[in-house]
């Protein structure tokens, strides 16, 4: 298969983790005889510094012309600490989602057995956790009309949804549940919000077309509590934009590190894949950033194009790295392995997964040597 992939490394550790994801995609090319073409562009704070625009037109056009987008991270402290800034890095990502029509964000939350001890929750609580959050991505309060009075003392953000916006993501979530464990949970605040009551009405009606899928409902405050008390009860979670933003980050800590979780943002014509962690500017350039989430995002990219065997090869290589303790310091404070070492190990195991004849043995890993060019 030939794919054109737009690379948007972004800010902070974004370029470092994207490099490892590309390294693994190149290993897939070598192993499975595919051809991927990569073209890079700037977005976020680095784009503001270069052009004054967090999403330059050249970047947007590159993404529109690509088969898929592989995204790093976005954000910079100089904007985080300046609430008066009129141009912000995050505006670039929001515009990119809107322009590409990426209305569904898919975030798997899965506990790796070898890392259970790293979770802040007890093993008996998180064991068996494996659910996916479907978050609506281009509507709701983040995209609604925003007002601030002349005195700067009263502000409002409009949360607005249409039946069409709800329906298109609901169908995707129900189809996902059919391919998993046939359970879908809608998270809303229907006891208070009119927009949430519309969500319940539309999703309930659509549920009649998927009789094999058990549909239940949770208010968002209860859902946040249940994710901590009993996360294994969930299969597919469907929710609106802001609620999804919050509970998906909550879910990310169950596995022990936010650096483990990937995501996909898809629409009818375009798709973007990114780790859910932030730009982590404190780690920039120190070779300590966890690249696993970015690498698993690349695996989701492969799955999007029906390259299931290739995606499985990436996931199995990641599993092997975790099992052998080839991890960054966020997962093991005593680890001597850096971002590049972990990426090298995973990429080499995609090319040759045999235990007895690795292209890169443990000694080479420690020295940071790789056979992948």
Short mmCIF file of C-alpha atoms in Angstrom, two decimals:
data_model
loop_
_atom_site.label_atom_id
_atom_site.label_comp_id
_atom_site.label_asym_id
_atom_site.label_seq_id
_atom_site.Cartn_x
_atom_site.Cartn_y
_atom_site.Cartn_z
CA UNK A 1 0.00 0.00 0.00
CA UNK A 2 1.13 3.53 -0.76
CA UNK A 3 0.22 6.22 1.79
CA UNK A 4 0.95 9.93 1.98
CA UNK A 5 1.30 10.88 5.64
CA UNK A 6 1.41 14.48 6.85
CA UNK A 7 3.68 14.88 9.89
CA UNK A 8 2.84 17.65 12.34
CA UNK A 9 5.40 17.31 15.17
CA UNK A 10 4.21 20.49 16.89
CA UNK A 11 5.65 21.70 20.18
CA UNK A 12 7.58 20.42 23.19
CA UNK A 13 8.29 16.69 22.99
CA UNK A 14 6.15 16.34 19.85
CA UNK A 15 9.08 16.14 17.41
CA UNK A 16 10.89 13.55 19.57
CA UNK A 17 7.96 11.14 19.85
CA UNK A 18 6.93 11.62 16.21
CA UNK A 19 10.45 10.58 15.18
CA UNK A 20 9.96 7.25 16.97
CA UNK A 21 6.53 6.69 15.42
CA UNK A 22 7.99 7.30 11.95
CA UNK A 23 10.84 4.93 12.76
CA UNK A 24 8.26 2.22 13.49
CA UNK A 25 6.26 2.99 10.36
CA UNK A 26 9.47 2.66 8.34
CA UNK A 27 9.97 -0.74 9.96
CA UNK A 28 6.46 -1.67 8.80
CA UNK A 29 7.32 -0.51 5.28
CA UNK A 30 10.43 -2.71 5.27
CA UNK A 31 8.68 -5.76 6.73
CA UNK A 32 5.40 -5.67 4.82
CA UNK A 33 6.55 -4.09 1.54
CA UNK A 34 4.57 -0.85 1.78
CA UNK A 35 5.58 2.64 0.71
CA UNK A 36 4.79 5.59 2.96
CA UNK A 37 5.69 9.15 1.97
CA UNK A 38 6.14 11.63 4.82
CA UNK A 39 5.82 15.40 4.52
CA UNK A 40 6.31 17.65 7.54
CA UNK A 41 4.78 21.01 8.46
CA UNK A 42 4.58 23.26 11.51
CA UNK A 43 1.61 23.78 13.82
CA UNK A 44 1.03 25.34 17.22
CA UNK A 45 3.49 27.57 19.08
CA UNK A 46 6.33 26.88 16.68
CA UNK A 47 4.09 27.93 13.78
CA UNK A 48 3.12 31.12 15.62
CA UNK A 49 6.80 31.93 16.09
CA UNK A 50 7.45 31.39 12.38
CA UNK A 51 4.32 32.84 10.79
CA UNK A 52 2.10 34.37 13.47
CA UNK A 53 -0.51 31.70 12.70
CA UNK A 54 -0.96 28.46 14.75
CA UNK A 55 -2.23 26.70 11.61
CA UNK A 56 -0.58 28.15 8.50
CA UNK A 57 -2.44 27.66 5.24
CA UNK A 58 0.44 25.59 3.90
CA UNK A 59 0.06 23.17 6.82
CA UNK A 60 -3.69 22.93 6.40
CA UNK A 61 -3.40 22.21 2.68
CA UNK A 62 -0.78 19.53 3.31
CA UNK A 63 -3.17 17.81 5.71
CA UNK A 64 -6.07 18.02 3.26
CA UNK A 65 -3.94 16.46 0.52
CA UNK A 66 -2.60 13.65 2.74
CA UNK A 67 -4.15 10.24 3.34
CA UNK A 68 -3.65 10.70 7.08
CA UNK A 69 -2.08 13.06 9.60
CA UNK A 70 0.32 11.98 12.35
CA UNK A 71 0.32 14.64 15.06
CA UNK A 72 2.78 15.21 17.90
CA UNK A 73 1.72 17.68 20.57
CA UNK A 74 0.76 21.30 20.95
CA UNK A 75 1.24 23.98 23.57
CA UNK A 76 3.85 26.24 25.16
CA UNK A 77 4.13 27.71 28.68
CA UNK A 78 4.46 31.24 27.38
CA UNK A 79 0.89 30.99 26.12
CA UNK A 80 -0.42 28.87 29.00
CA UNK A 81 0.67 31.59 31.43
CA UNK A 82 -0.78 34.45 29.39
CA UNK A 83 -4.60 34.43 29.48
CA UNK A 84 -4.69 37.67 27.48
CA UNK A 85 -2.97 36.15 24.44
CA UNK A 86 -5.18 36.58 21.37
CA UNK A 87 -3.39 33.94 19.29
CA UNK A 88 -2.82 30.60 21.01
CA UNK A 89 -1.35 27.25 19.88
CA UNK A 90 -4.53 25.33 20.71
CA UNK A 91 -6.45 27.43 18.19
CA UNK A 92 -4.48 25.67 15.47
CA UNK A 93 -5.60 22.22 16.58
CA UNK A 94 -9.23 23.25 16.97
CA UNK A 95 -9.23 24.80 13.50
CA UNK A 96 -7.54 21.72 12.05
CA UNK A 97 -10.25 19.46 13.50
CA UNK A 98 -12.96 21.70 12.08
CA UNK A 99 -11.39 22.12 8.63
CA UNK A 100 -10.76 18.38 8.25
CA UNK A 101 -14.21 17.49 9.63
CA UNK A 102 -12.75 15.32 12.39
CA UNK A 103 -15.91 14.94 14.43
CA UNK A 104 -15.05 11.71 16.27
CA UNK A 105 -12.19 11.23 18.69
CA UNK A 106 -11.44 7.60 19.61
CA UNK A 107 -9.40 6.97 22.76
CA UNK A 108 -8.69 3.40 23.86
CA UNK A 109 -8.09 2.94 27.60
CA UNK A 110 -6.37 -0.37 28.28
CA UNK A 111 -4.31 -1.66 31.17
CA UNK A 112 -1.07 -3.41 30.27
CA UNK A 113 -0.66 -6.43 32.60
CA UNK A 114 3.09 -5.80 33.00
CA UNK A 115 2.42 -2.25 34.24
CA UNK A 116 -0.44 -2.81 36.68
CA UNK A 117 1.85 -1.95 39.58
CA UNK A 118 2.44 1.49 38.05
CA UNK A 119 -1.22 2.46 38.31
CA UNK A 120 -2.32 4.67 41.22
CA UNK A 121 -5.30 2.31 41.59
CA UNK A 122 -5.33 -1.16 43.13
CA UNK A 123 -4.83 -4.19 40.90
CA UNK A 124 -8.19 -5.69 41.81
CA UNK A 125 -9.90 -2.50 40.62
CA UNK A 126 -8.18 -2.04 37.27
CA UNK A 127 -7.51 -5.64 36.22
CA UNK A 128 -9.23 -6.36 32.91
CA UNK A 129 -9.85 -2.69 32.06
CA UNK A 130 -10.30 -2.30 28.31
CA UNK A 131 -12.70 0.36 27.04
CA UNK A 132 -12.84 2.96 24.29
CA UNK A 133 -14.11 6.53 24.56
CA UNK A 134 -15.92 8.05 21.59
CA UNK A 135 -15.79 11.82 22.08
CA UNK A 136 -17.60 14.25 19.80
CA UNK A 137 -14.90 16.62 18.62
CA UNK A 138 -16.19 19.53 16.55
CA UNK A 139 -19.27 20.73 18.42
CA UNK A 140 -20.34 21.75 21.89
CA UNK A 141 -18.95 24.40 24.18
CA UNK A 142 -15.46 24.48 22.64
CA UNK A 143 -16.86 25.63 19.30
CA UNK A 144 -19.90 27.58 20.49
CA UNK A 145 -20.28 31.36 20.47
CA UNK A 146 -18.10 33.07 23.07
CA UNK A 147 -18.94 36.42 24.67
CA UNK A 148 -17.21 38.82 27.03
CA UNK A 149 -18.77 42.08 28.12
CA UNK A 150 -17.03 45.40 27.58
CA UNK A 151 -15.88 45.56 31.19
CA UNK A 152 -14.41 42.07 31.06
CA UNK A 153 -16.49 40.99 34.05
CA UNK A 154 -19.08 38.67 32.46
CA UNK A 155 -18.30 35.83 30.04
CA UNK A 156 -20.26 33.04 28.38
CA UNK A 157 -19.62 30.02 26.16
CA UNK A 158 -22.50 28.51 24.20
CA UNK A 159 -22.88 24.71 24.24
CA UNK A 160 -24.89 23.79 21.16
CA UNK A 161 -25.52 20.47 19.39
CA UNK A 162 -27.64 19.38 16.46
CA UNK A 163 -29.28 16.02 15.89
CA UNK A 164 -26.97 15.49 12.90
CA UNK A 165 -23.83 16.04 14.97
CA UNK A 166 -24.99 13.56 17.59
CA UNK A 167 -26.26 10.98 15.14
CA UNK A 168 -23.10 10.60 13.06
CA UNK A 169 -20.84 9.82 16.04
CA UNK A 170 -23.49 7.69 17.75
CA UNK A 171 -23.62 5.31 14.79
CA UNK A 172 -19.84 4.92 14.90
CA UNK A 173 -19.93 4.19 18.64
CA UNK A 174 -22.70 1.59 18.27
CA UNK A 175 -20.81 -0.14 15.44
CA UNK A 176 -17.69 -0.22 17.60
CA UNK A 177 -19.66 -1.76 20.47
CA UNK A 178 -20.97 -4.48 18.11
CA UNK A 179 -17.37 -5.44 17.37
CA UNK A 180 -16.40 -5.46 21.04
CA UNK A 181 -18.59 -6.56 23.98
CA UNK A 182 -21.96 -5.12 22.90
CA UNK A 183 -22.25 -2.44 25.55
CA UNK A 184 -22.46 1.33 25.08
CA UNK A 185 -22.62 3.94 27.84
CA UNK A 186 -23.76 7.47 27.07
CA UNK A 187 -22.22 10.03 29.45
CA UNK A 188 -24.15 13.28 29.76
CA UNK A 189 -25.75 15.71 32.22
CA UNK A 190 -29.34 15.27 31.14
CA UNK A 191 -30.71 16.19 34.57
CA UNK A 192 -29.49 19.77 34.03
CA UNK A 193 -28.56 20.49 30.41
CA UNK A 194 -30.94 20.74 27.46
CA UNK A 195 -28.15 19.75 25.09
CA UNK A 196 -27.66 16.53 27.08
CA UNK A 197 -31.36 15.76 26.89
CA UNK A 198 -31.09 15.98 23.10
CA UNK A 199 -28.15 13.58 23.23
CA UNK A 200 -30.25 11.05 25.19
CA UNK A 201 -33.19 11.38 22.85
CA UNK A 202 -31.14 10.91 19.67
CA UNK A 203 -28.92 8.11 21.01
CA UNK A 204 -31.89 6.21 22.44
CA UNK A 205 -33.63 6.30 19.06
CA UNK A 206 -30.51 5.16 17.21
CA UNK A 207 -30.07 2.37 19.75
CA UNK A 208 -33.25 0.75 18.45
CA UNK A 209 -31.31 -0.06 15.27
CA UNK A 210 -28.67 -1.92 17.30
CA UNK A 211 -30.76 -4.27 19.47
CA UNK A 212 -27.76 -6.46 20.29
CA UNK A 213 -25.99 -3.55 22.00
CA UNK A 214 -26.90 -2.86 25.63
CA UNK A 215 -27.34 0.91 26.08
CA UNK A 216 -27.08 2.58 29.45
CA UNK A 217 -26.65 6.14 30.71
CA UNK A 218 -24.50 7.86 33.32
CA UNK A 219 -24.39 11.47 34.43
CA UNK A 220 -20.87 12.77 33.89
CA UNK A 221 -20.13 13.25 37.60
CA UNK A 222 -21.12 9.65 38.33
CA UNK A 223 -19.19 8.44 35.28
CA UNK A 224 -16.04 10.15 36.55
CA UNK A 225 -16.48 8.32 39.85
CA UNK A 226 -17.23 4.95 38.23
CA UNK A 227 -14.10 5.14 36.05
CA UNK A 228 -12.12 5.13 39.29
CA UNK A 229 -14.27 2.68 41.26
CA UNK A 230 -14.87 0.07 38.56
CA UNK A 231 -13.31 0.88 35.17
CA UNK A 232 -13.68 -2.68 33.84
CA UNK A 233 -17.48 -2.21 33.66
CA UNK A 234 -17.11 -0.03 30.56
CA UNK A 235 -16.89 -1.16 26.94
CA UNK A 236 -17.65 1.81 24.66
CA UNK A 237 -18.26 5.22 26.19
CA UNK A 238 -19.97 7.89 24.09
CA UNK A 239 -20.03 11.53 25.12
CA UNK A 240 -19.91 15.16 24.03
CA UNK A 241 -16.83 17.32 23.53
CA UNK A 242 -16.02 18.82 26.94
CA UNK A 243 -17.11 15.79 28.99
CA UNK A 244 -15.02 13.59 26.71
CA UNK A 245 -11.99 15.81 27.12
CA UNK A 246 -12.18 15.44 30.90
CA UNK A 247 -13.01 11.76 31.33
CA UNK A 248 -10.56 10.57 28.67
CA UNK A 249 -7.72 12.26 30.54
CA UNK A 250 -9.02 10.70 33.74
CA UNK A 251 -9.04 7.31 32.06
CA UNK A 252 -5.50 7.79 30.84
CA UNK A 253 -3.98 7.60 34.32
CA UNK A 254 -5.50 4.18 35.04
CA UNK A 255 -2.69 2.45 33.13
CA UNK A 256 0.06 4.23 35.04
CA UNK A 257 1.24 6.80 32.51
CA UNK A 258 -0.40 9.24 30.13
CA UNK A 259 2.50 8.42 27.82
CA UNK A 260 0.92 5.07 26.91
CA UNK A 261 -2.35 6.10 25.30
CA UNK A 262 -3.01 6.83 21.65
CA UNK A 263 -5.97 8.41 19.90
CA UNK A 264 -7.58 8.77 16.50
CA UNK A 265 -9.66 11.68 15.26
CA UNK A 266 -11.71 10.73 12.23
CA UNK A 267 -14.29 12.20 9.90
CA UNK A 268 -15.94 11.17 6.68
CA UNK A 269 -12.86 11.93 4.56
CA UNK A 270 -9.89 12.64 6.83
CA UNK A 271 -8.14 11.10 9.83
CA UNK A 272 -5.58 12.32 12.35
CA UNK A 273 -3.65 10.23 14.87
CA UNK A 274 -1.97 11.56 17.99
CA UNK A 275 -0.84 10.65 21.51
CA UNK A 276 -3.10 12.14 24.16
CA UNK A 277 -0.29 13.54 26.29
CA UNK A 278 0.56 17.23 26.12
CA UNK A 279 3.70 18.96 24.93
CA UNK A 280 5.52 18.31 28.25
CA UNK A 281 7.97 21.20 27.70
CA UNK A 282 9.95 20.28 30.84
CA UNK A 283 11.16 17.12 29.06
CA UNK A 284 11.93 18.71 25.70
CA UNK A 285 15.33 17.71 24.36
CA UNK A 286 16.18 15.48 27.34
CA UNK A 287 15.52 12.11 25.64
CA UNK A 288 13.14 11.04 28.42
CA UNK A 289 9.73 11.41 26.74
CA UNK A 290 7.71 8.20 26.46
CA UNK A 291 7.20 7.47 22.73
CA UNK A 292 4.79 4.54 23.21
CA UNK A 293 1.59 6.61 22.84
CA UNK A 294 2.85 8.10 19.57
CA UNK A 295 3.90 4.66 18.30
CA UNK A 296 0.49 3.21 19.22
CA UNK A 297 -1.11 6.15 17.40
CA UNK A 298 0.78 4.98 14.32
CA UNK A 299 -0.70 1.51 14.92
CA UNK A 300 -4.18 3.08 14.92
CA UNK A 301 -3.30 4.77 11.63
CA UNK A 302 -2.45 1.37 10.15
CA UNK A 303 -5.73 -0.11 11.42
CA UNK A 304 -7.63 2.79 9.83
CA UNK A 305 -6.36 1.58 6.45
CA UNK A 306 -7.24 -2.07 7.22
CA UNK A 307 -3.59 -2.98 7.78
CA UNK A 308 -4.44 -5.14 10.77
CA UNK A 309 -1.46 -7.50 10.62
CA UNK A 310 0.88 -4.53 10.46
CA UNK A 311 -0.82 -2.82 13.39
CA UNK A 312 -0.59 -6.03 15.41
CA UNK A 313 3.14 -6.23 14.70
CA UNK A 314 3.56 -2.75 16.16
CA UNK A 315 1.47 -3.59 19.23
CA UNK A 316 3.34 -6.83 19.85
CA UNK A 317 6.65 -4.99 19.63
CA UNK A 318 5.39 -2.46 22.17
CA UNK A 319 4.27 -5.30 24.45
CA UNK A 320 7.73 -6.85 24.22
CA UNK A 321 9.39 -3.55 25.16
CA UNK A 322 7.16 -3.28 28.22
CA UNK A 323 7.74 -6.91 29.21
CA UNK A 324 11.54 -6.57 28.93
CA UNK A 325 11.59 -3.27 30.79
CA UNK A 326 12.77 -1.26 27.79
CA UNK A 327 10.87 1.82 28.97
CA UNK A 328 11.42 5.49 29.70
CA UNK A 329 11.80 6.88 33.24
CA UNK A 330 8.10 7.72 33.62
CA UNK A 331 7.48 3.96 33.83
CA UNK A 332 10.66 3.05 35.69
CA UNK A 333 12.59 5.69 37.61
CA UNK A 334 15.68 3.50 37.44
CA UNK A 335 15.52 3.05 33.69
CA UNK A 336 18.58 4.03 31.69
CA UNK A 337 16.66 3.91 28.40
CA UNK A 338 15.70 7.09 26.61
CA UNK A 339 13.15 8.01 23.98
CA UNK A 340 15.38 6.97 21.09
CA UNK A 341 16.41 3.67 22.68
CA UNK A 342 12.81 2.65 23.25
CA UNK A 343 11.87 3.60 19.70
CA UNK A 344 14.83 1.65 18.32
CA UNK A 345 13.89 -1.47 20.26
CA UNK A 346 10.26 -1.39 19.13
CA UNK A 347 11.17 -0.70 15.50
CA UNK A 348 13.68 -3.55 15.41
CA UNK A 349 11.16 -5.95 16.90
CA UNK A 350 8.71 -5.07 14.13
CA UNK A 351 11.34 -6.13 11.60
CA UNK A 352 12.34 -9.26 13.53
CA UNK A 353 10.17 -10.37 16.42
CA UNK A 354 12.07 -13.58 17.18
CA UNK A 355 13.62 -13.84 20.63
CA UNK A 356 16.71 -15.74 19.41
CA UNK A 357 17.70 -13.63 16.43
CA UNK A 358 16.97 -9.99 17.16
CA UNK A 359 18.67 -7.48 14.89
CA UNK A 360 19.21 -5.47 18.02
CA UNK A 361 20.16 -7.36 21.16
CA UNK A 362 19.89 -6.11 24.71
CA UNK A 363 23.51 -4.96 24.73
CA UNK A 364 22.97 -2.89 21.60
CA UNK A 365 19.81 -1.40 23.10
CA UNK A 366 21.83 -0.21 26.05
CA UNK A 367 24.31 1.40 23.67
CA UNK A 368 21.54 3.02 21.65
CA UNK A 369 22.43 1.23 18.41
CA UNK A 370 19.76 0.45 15.82
CA UNK A 371 19.62 -1.46 12.54
CA UNK A 372 16.72 0.68 11.31
CA UNK A 373 17.82 3.47 8.99
#
